[in-house]
Each structure stands twice: as structure tokens, then as C-alpha cells.
Tab-separated table of N, CA and C in Angstrom:
chain	number	residue	atom	x	y	z
A	573	MET	N	0.067	-119.813	-8.188
A	573	MET	CA	0.596	-120.101	-9.505
A	573	MET	C	1.449	-118.937	-10.014
A	574	SER	N	0.882	-117.741	-9.989
A	574	SER	CA	1.628	-116.605	-10.536
A	574	SER	C	2.801	-116.218	-9.637
A	575	SER	N	2.705	-116.502	-8.331
A	575	SER	CA	3.847	-116.192	-7.465
A	575	SER	C	5.028	-117.107	-7.796
A	576	GLU	N	4.737	-118.346	-8.218
A	576	GLU	CA	5.802	-119.248	-8.660
A	576	GLU	C	6.449	-118.714	-9.927
A	577	ILE	N	5.629	-118.218	-10.832
A	577	ILE	CA	6.148	-117.651	-12.075
A	577	ILE	C	7.028	-116.450	-11.757
A	578	THR	N	6.578	-115.613	-10.834
A	578	THR	CA	7.360	-114.444	-10.444
A	578	THR	C	8.712	-114.865	-9.879
A	579	LYS	N	8.717	-115.910	-9.037
A	579	LYS	CA	9.978	-116.398	-8.474
A	579	LYS	C	10.924	-116.875	-9.570
A	580	HIS	N	10.373	-117.614	-10.546
A	580	HIS	CA	11.208	-118.113	-11.644
A	580	HIS	C	11.744	-116.965	-12.498
A	581	LEU	N	10.913	-115.964	-12.733
A	581	LEU	CA	11.368	-114.808	-13.509
A	581	LEU	C	12.465	-114.047	-12.769
A	582	GLU	N	12.303	-113.892	-11.466
A	582	GLU	CA	13.336	-113.212	-10.678
A	582	GLU	C	14.646	-113.996	-10.695
A	583	GLU	N	14.541	-115.329	-10.613
A	583	GLU	CA	15.741	-116.165	-10.664
A	583	GLU	C	16.401	-116.073	-12.040
A	584	ALA	N	15.593	-116.066	-13.099
A	584	ALA	CA	16.140	-115.938	-14.454
A	584	ALA	C	16.842	-114.594	-14.629
A	585	GLU	N	16.236	-113.536	-14.105
A	585	GLU	CA	16.861	-112.209	-14.187
A	585	GLU	C	18.196	-112.201	-13.447
A	586	LYS	N	18.224	-112.839	-12.285
A	586	LYS	CA	19.452	-112.902	-11.494
A	586	LYS	C	20.548	-113.644	-12.260
A	587	GLN	N	20.196	-114.794	-12.855
A	587	GLN	CA	21.179	-115.577	-13.602
A	587	GLN	C	21.686	-114.823	-14.830
A	588	LEU	N	20.776	-114.130	-15.522
A	588	LEU	CA	21.185	-113.357	-16.696
A	588	LEU	C	22.085	-112.188	-16.306
A	589	SER	N	21.803	-111.561	-15.170
A	589	SER	CA	22.665	-110.450	-14.739
A	589	SER	C	24.052	-110.958	-14.353
A	590	ILE	N	24.122	-112.157	-13.772
A	590	ILE	CA	25.423	-112.758	-13.456
A	590	ILE	C	26.184	-113.055	-14.746
A	591	ALA	N	25.482	-113.642	-15.719
A	591	ALA	CA	26.121	-113.942	-17.006
A	591	ALA	C	26.626	-112.667	-17.672
A	592	LEU	N	25.830	-111.627	-17.612
A	592	LEU	CA	26.220	-110.350	-18.217
A	592	LEU	C	27.450	-109.768	-17.518
A	593	ALA	N	27.470	-109.865	-16.193
A	593	ALA	CA	28.619	-109.358	-15.436
A	593	ALA	C	29.892	-110.131	-15.777
A	594	LEU	N	29.762	-111.434	-16.046
A	594	LEU	CA	30.925	-112.235	-16.424
A	594	LEU	C	31.379	-111.929	-17.848
A	595	MET	N	30.444	-111.564	-18.715
A	595	MET	CA	30.768	-111.314	-20.120
A	595	MET	C	31.397	-109.942	-20.352
A	596	LEU	N	30.959	-108.945	-19.608
A	596	LEU	CA	31.389	-107.573	-19.882
A	596	LEU	C	32.909	-107.342	-19.826
A	597	PRO	N	33.638	-107.921	-18.865
A	597	PRO	CA	35.083	-107.664	-18.849
A	597	PRO	C	35.802	-108.153	-20.112
A	598	TYR	N	35.237	-109.149	-20.776
A	598	TYR	CA	35.876	-109.728	-21.956
A	598	TYR	C	35.292	-109.197	-23.264
A	599	ALA	N	34.360	-108.278	-23.178
A	599	ALA	CA	33.699	-107.779	-24.386
A	599	ALA	C	34.730	-107.178	-25.337
A	600	GLY	N	34.680	-107.628	-26.575
A	600	GLY	CA	35.604	-107.140	-27.592
A	600	GLY	C	36.917	-107.900	-27.649
A	601	SER	N	37.128	-108.867	-26.752
A	601	SER	CA	38.410	-109.577	-26.709
A	601	SER	C	38.423	-110.827	-27.587
A	602	GLY	N	37.268	-111.390	-27.887
A	602	GLY	CA	37.215	-112.586	-28.727
A	602	GLY	C	37.537	-113.870	-27.990
A	603	LYS	N	37.424	-113.892	-26.664
A	603	LYS	CA	37.696	-115.116	-25.898
A	603	LYS	C	36.456	-116.005	-25.880
A	604	ARG	N	36.710	-117.316	-25.780
A	604	ARG	CA	35.609	-118.274	-25.695
A	604	ARG	C	35.419	-118.728	-24.248
A	605	MET	N	34.190	-119.212	-23.975
A	605	MET	CA	33.935	-119.839	-22.685
A	605	MET	C	34.806	-121.091	-22.607
A	606	PRO	N	35.084	-121.601	-21.392
A	606	PRO	CA	35.934	-122.801	-21.275
A	606	PRO	C	35.410	-124.000	-22.073
A	607	ASN	N	34.089	-124.144	-22.183
A	607	ASN	CA	33.561	-125.274	-22.946
A	607	ASN	C	33.507	-124.974	-24.444
A	608	GLY	N	33.863	-123.765	-24.846
A	608	GLY	CA	33.967	-123.421	-26.253
A	608	GLY	C	32.666	-123.099	-26.957
A	609	THR	N	31.579	-122.936	-26.220
A	609	THR	CA	30.285	-122.740	-26.868
A	609	THR	C	29.958	-121.295	-27.188
A	610	LEU	N	30.555	-120.348	-26.494
A	610	LEU	CA	30.124	-118.957	-26.621
A	610	LEU	C	31.325	-118.037	-26.696
A	611	TRP	N	31.247	-117.082	-27.592
A	611	TRP	CA	32.278	-116.048	-27.637
A	611	TRP	C	31.973	-115.037	-26.551
A	612	LEU	N	32.830	-114.960	-25.534
A	612	LEU	CA	32.617	-113.979	-24.472
A	612	LEU	C	32.803	-112.563	-24.983
A	613	GLY	N	33.680	-112.410	-25.953
A	613	GLY	CA	33.998	-111.075	-26.425
A	613	GLY	C	33.076	-110.558	-27.505
A	614	SER	N	32.110	-111.341	-27.903
A	614	SER	CA	31.209	-110.918	-28.965
A	614	SER	C	30.200	-109.920	-28.412
A	615	TRP	N	30.202	-108.711	-28.973
A	615	TRP	CA	29.253	-107.698	-28.511
A	615	TRP	C	27.820	-108.114	-28.801
A	616	SER	N	27.612	-108.912	-29.846
A	616	SER	CA	26.241	-109.351	-30.144
A	616	SER	C	25.720	-110.266	-29.043
A	617	GLU	N	26.599	-111.113	-28.487
A	617	GLU	CA	26.174	-111.985	-27.385
A	617	GLU	C	25.895	-111.174	-26.123
A	618	VAL	N	26.713	-110.169	-25.868
A	618	VAL	CA	26.483	-109.290	-24.718
A	618	VAL	C	25.149	-108.576	-24.890
A	619	SER	N	24.896	-108.088	-26.098
A	619	SER	CA	23.647	-107.386	-26.380
A	619	SER	C	22.442	-108.308	-26.222
A	620	LYS	N	22.551	-109.534	-26.743
A	620	LYS	CA	21.443	-110.495	-26.623
A	620	LYS	C	21.151	-110.803	-25.156
A	621	THR	N	22.208	-110.975	-24.369
A	621	THR	CA	22.032	-111.273	-22.943
A	621	THR	C	21.379	-110.103	-22.219
A	622	ALA	N	21.820	-108.891	-22.524
A	622	ALA	CA	21.236	-107.707	-21.884
A	622	ALA	C	19.769	-107.554	-22.268
A	623	LYS	N	19.445	-107.769	-23.541
A	623	LYS	CA	18.053	-107.665	-23.984
A	623	LYS	C	17.187	-108.730	-23.329
A	624	ALA	N	17.713	-109.949	-23.211
A	624	ALA	CA	16.959	-111.019	-22.553
A	624	ALA	C	16.696	-110.672	-21.097
A	625	MET	N	17.710	-110.129	-20.420
A	625	MET	CA	17.542	-109.746	-19.015
A	625	MET	C	16.470	-108.663	-18.882
A	626	LEU	N	16.496	-107.681	-19.784
A	626	LEU	CA	15.498	-106.612	-19.722
A	626	LEU	C	14.099	-107.135	-20.024
A	627	ARG	N	13.978	-108.090	-20.948
A	627	ARG	CA	12.664	-108.677	-21.238
A	627	ARG	C	12.131	-109.447	-20.035
A	628	VAL	N	13.004	-110.209	-19.386
A	628	VAL	CA	12.592	-110.971	-18.198
A	628	VAL	C	12.168	-110.010	-17.093
A	629	ARG	N	12.933	-108.932	-16.901
A	629	ARG	CA	12.592	-107.939	-15.877
A	629	ARG	C	11.238	-107.304	-16.182
A	630	SER	N	11.004	-106.981	-17.440
A	630	SER	CA	9.739	-106.367	-17.837
A	630	SER	C	8.567	-107.314	-17.590
A	631	LEU	N	8.748	-108.583	-17.944
A	631	LEU	CA	7.688	-109.571	-17.688
A	631	LEU	C	7.396	-109.689	-16.197
A	632	ALA	N	8.443	-109.726	-15.384
A	632	ALA	CA	8.258	-109.839	-13.932
A	632	ALA	C	7.514	-108.628	-13.389
A	633	GLU	N	7.861	-107.433	-13.864
A	633	GLU	CA	7.178	-106.220	-13.396
A	633	GLU	C	5.717	-106.212	-13.818
A	634	LYS	N	5.438	-106.634	-15.049
A	634	LYS	CA	4.047	-106.687	-15.511
A	634	LYS	C	3.238	-107.671	-14.676
A	635	LEU	N	3.841	-108.828	-14.394
A	635	LEU	CA	3.139	-109.834	-13.603
A	635	LEU	C	2.891	-109.331	-12.187
A	636	ARG	N	3.889	-108.663	-11.586
A	636	ARG	CA	3.693	-108.100	-10.245
A	636	ARG	C	2.587	-107.057	-10.252
A	637	TYR	N	2.548	-106.243	-11.303
A	637	TYR	CA	1.506	-105.217	-11.411
A	637	TYR	C	0.126	-105.866	-11.501
A	638	LEU	N	0.020	-106.945	-12.268
A	638	LEU	CA	-1.266	-107.627	-12.393
A	638	LEU	C	-1.680	-108.298	-11.090
A	639	GLU	N	-0.709	-108.721	-10.290
A	639	GLU	CA	-1.012	-109.396	-9.028
A	639	GLU	C	-1.452	-108.442	-7.929
A	640	THR	N	-1.027	-107.184	-7.978
A	640	THR	CA	-1.335	-106.264	-6.889
A	640	THR	C	-2.793	-105.840	-6.946
A	641	PRO	N	-3.497	-105.975	-5.831
A	641	PRO	CA	-4.902	-105.543	-5.813
A	641	PRO	C	-4.989	-104.020	-5.857
A	642	ARG	N	-5.905	-103.522	-6.664
A	642	ARG	CA	-6.092	-102.076	-6.796
A	642	ARG	C	-7.577	-101.754	-6.716
A	643	LYS	N	-7.849	-100.554	-6.213
A	643	LYS	CA	-9.222	-100.061	-6.241
A	643	LYS	C	-9.466	-99.477	-7.615
A	644	ARG	N	-10.619	-99.743	-8.160
A	644	ARG	CA	-10.951	-99.167	-9.462
A	644	ARG	C	-11.328	-97.714	-9.270
A	645	LYS	N	-10.728	-96.879	-10.065
A	645	LYS	CA	-11.043	-95.458	-10.026
A	645	LYS	C	-11.706	-95.096	-11.342
A	646	PRO	N	-12.629	-94.156	-11.313
A	646	PRO	CA	-13.230	-93.757	-12.582
A	646	PRO	C	-12.177	-93.111	-13.470
A	647	GLY	N	-12.299	-93.342	-14.759
A	647	GLY	CA	-11.343	-92.795	-15.708
A	647	GLY	C	-11.515	-91.304	-15.889
A	648	VAL	N	-10.627	-90.738	-16.667
A	648	VAL	CA	-10.656	-89.303	-16.933
A	648	VAL	C	-11.953	-88.919	-17.630
A	649	PHE	N	-12.430	-89.801	-18.499
A	649	PHE	CA	-13.609	-89.488	-19.294
A	649	PHE	C	-14.895	-90.080	-18.713
A	650	ALA	N	-14.880	-90.430	-17.428
A	650	ALA	CA	-16.087	-90.984	-16.818
A	650	ALA	C	-17.189	-89.928	-16.810
A	651	ALA	N	-18.375	-90.339	-17.211
A	651	ALA	CA	-19.501	-89.394	-17.283
A	651	ALA	C	-19.994	-89.064	-15.884
A	652	ARG	N	-20.239	-87.801	-15.661
A	652	ARG	CA	-20.833	-87.369	-14.399
A	652	ARG	C	-22.338	-87.311	-14.608
A	653	PRO	N	-23.095	-87.534	-13.571
A	653	PRO	CA	-24.550	-87.524	-13.740
A	653	PRO	C	-25.031	-86.217	-14.352
A	654	GLY	N	-25.767	-86.313	-15.438
A	654	GLY	CA	-26.358	-85.142	-16.066
A	654	GLY	C	-25.461	-84.423	-17.045
A	655	SER	N	-24.172	-84.729	-17.067
A	655	SER	CA	-23.266	-83.948	-17.913
A	655	SER	C	-23.442	-84.259	-19.393
A	656	VAL	N	-23.709	-85.505	-19.743
A	656	VAL	CA	-23.832	-85.861	-21.154
A	656	VAL	C	-25.062	-85.212	-21.757
A	657	SER	N	-26.214	-85.338	-21.087
A	657	SER	CA	-27.436	-84.739	-21.637
A	657	SER	C	-27.327	-83.219	-21.649
A	658	GLN	N	-26.687	-82.649	-20.646
A	658	GLN	CA	-26.526	-81.200	-20.614
A	658	GLN	C	-25.653	-80.748	-21.783
A	659	ASP	N	-24.572	-81.472	-22.063
A	659	ASP	CA	-23.706	-81.124	-23.186
A	659	ASP	C	-24.454	-81.204	-24.506
A	660	LEU	N	-25.310	-82.203	-24.644
A	660	LEU	CA	-26.041	-82.357	-25.902
A	660	LEU	C	-27.091	-81.269	-26.081
A	661	GLN	N	-27.622	-80.768	-24.990
A	661	GLN	CA	-28.669	-79.751	-25.075
A	661	GLN	C	-28.110	-78.337	-25.141
A	662	ALA	N	-26.847	-78.147	-24.875
A	662	ALA	CA	-26.300	-76.796	-24.802
A	662	ALA	C	-25.101	-76.645	-25.741
A	663	PRO	N	-25.342	-76.480	-27.058
A	663	PRO	CA	-24.218	-76.336	-27.991
A	663	PRO	C	-23.411	-75.072	-27.750
A	664	GLU	N	-23.996	-74.080	-27.085
A	664	GLU	CA	-23.248	-72.849	-26.842
A	664	GLU	C	-22.076	-73.071	-25.888
A	665	LEU	N	-22.088	-74.188	-25.167
A	665	LEU	CA	-20.943	-74.490	-24.314
A	665	LEU	C	-19.677	-74.648	-25.153
A	666	TYR	N	-19.828	-75.163	-26.369
A	666	TYR	CA	-18.677	-75.395	-27.226
A	666	TYR	C	-18.419	-74.236	-28.178
A	667	HIS	N	-19.474	-73.549	-28.603
A	667	HIS	CA	-19.346	-72.510	-29.622
A	667	HIS	C	-19.435	-71.103	-29.056
A	668	GLY	N	-19.550	-70.988	-27.775
A	668	GLY	CA	-19.707	-69.676	-27.161
A	668	GLY	C	-21.162	-69.232	-27.244
A	669	ALA	N	-21.441	-68.039	-26.790
A	669	ALA	CA	-22.825	-67.545	-26.760
A	669	ALA	C	-23.167	-66.794	-28.037
A	670	LYS	N	-22.446	-67.049	-29.114
A	670	LYS	CA	-22.704	-66.353	-30.379
A	670	LYS	C	-23.950	-66.910	-31.054
A	671	ASP	N	-24.553	-66.085	-31.857
A	671	ASP	CA	-25.676	-66.520	-32.667
A	671	ASP	C	-25.124	-66.781	-34.068
A	672	HIS	N	-25.130	-68.044	-34.494
A	672	HIS	CA	-24.535	-68.415	-35.775
A	672	HIS	C	-25.480	-68.200	-36.948
A	673	ASP	N	-26.713	-67.722	-36.716
A	673	ASP	CA	-27.676	-67.528	-37.799
A	673	ASP	C	-27.499	-66.189	-38.495
A	674	GLN	N	-26.618	-65.340	-38.056
A	674	GLN	CA	-26.466	-64.000	-38.649
A	674	GLN	C	-25.780	-64.052	-39.988
């Protein structure tokens, strides 16, 4: 299922990049597409197309990342055996070996 989605996203990215490549030479010229629906020279249309292409690319990358099998690694803050209780029992680890009662 997700591989089909990835294929469709890749195809959409390809089509958007083709559209963008066709639009860029006319950017700022004010020309219309042959069917009259889109201003090729409108920078807002070029910007919208580029943003859409980047969104599609981002979605495809996220989906590929979710599909790739990974080994779970302990996080940075994973507790080591005995470290939590030791930290709770030894406040001098954080405050130094000073005596705060003076």
C-alpha cells in the first residue's frame, strides 16, 4: 500500500518539476498557457508550483523514512542500571563535595 503511495508521490514530484521547468523561462513575461487557464509569467504561480513540488518531495521522504526498517537504539536519556537511584542518593554529584550546612 505505502509503496504505491510512494510511486504516486514520486510521479507527482516529477510532473511538478516538469511544469516548473516549463514555467521558469516565461516567468515575468505575462504569457498564458495555450488553453488560457494559467499565467505562465506569474511569479505567484511559479512559487505555488515550487512549493507544491517541495511539499510532495517532503511527503515522499517522510514516507520512505517510515518504511525503512530500523533497529531501535536507546535514547540519549536512557537510564543505565543503578544510575537513577545512585543520582538520587548522592546529591554531592550535582553540588560538589561542599558542606552546605555551614
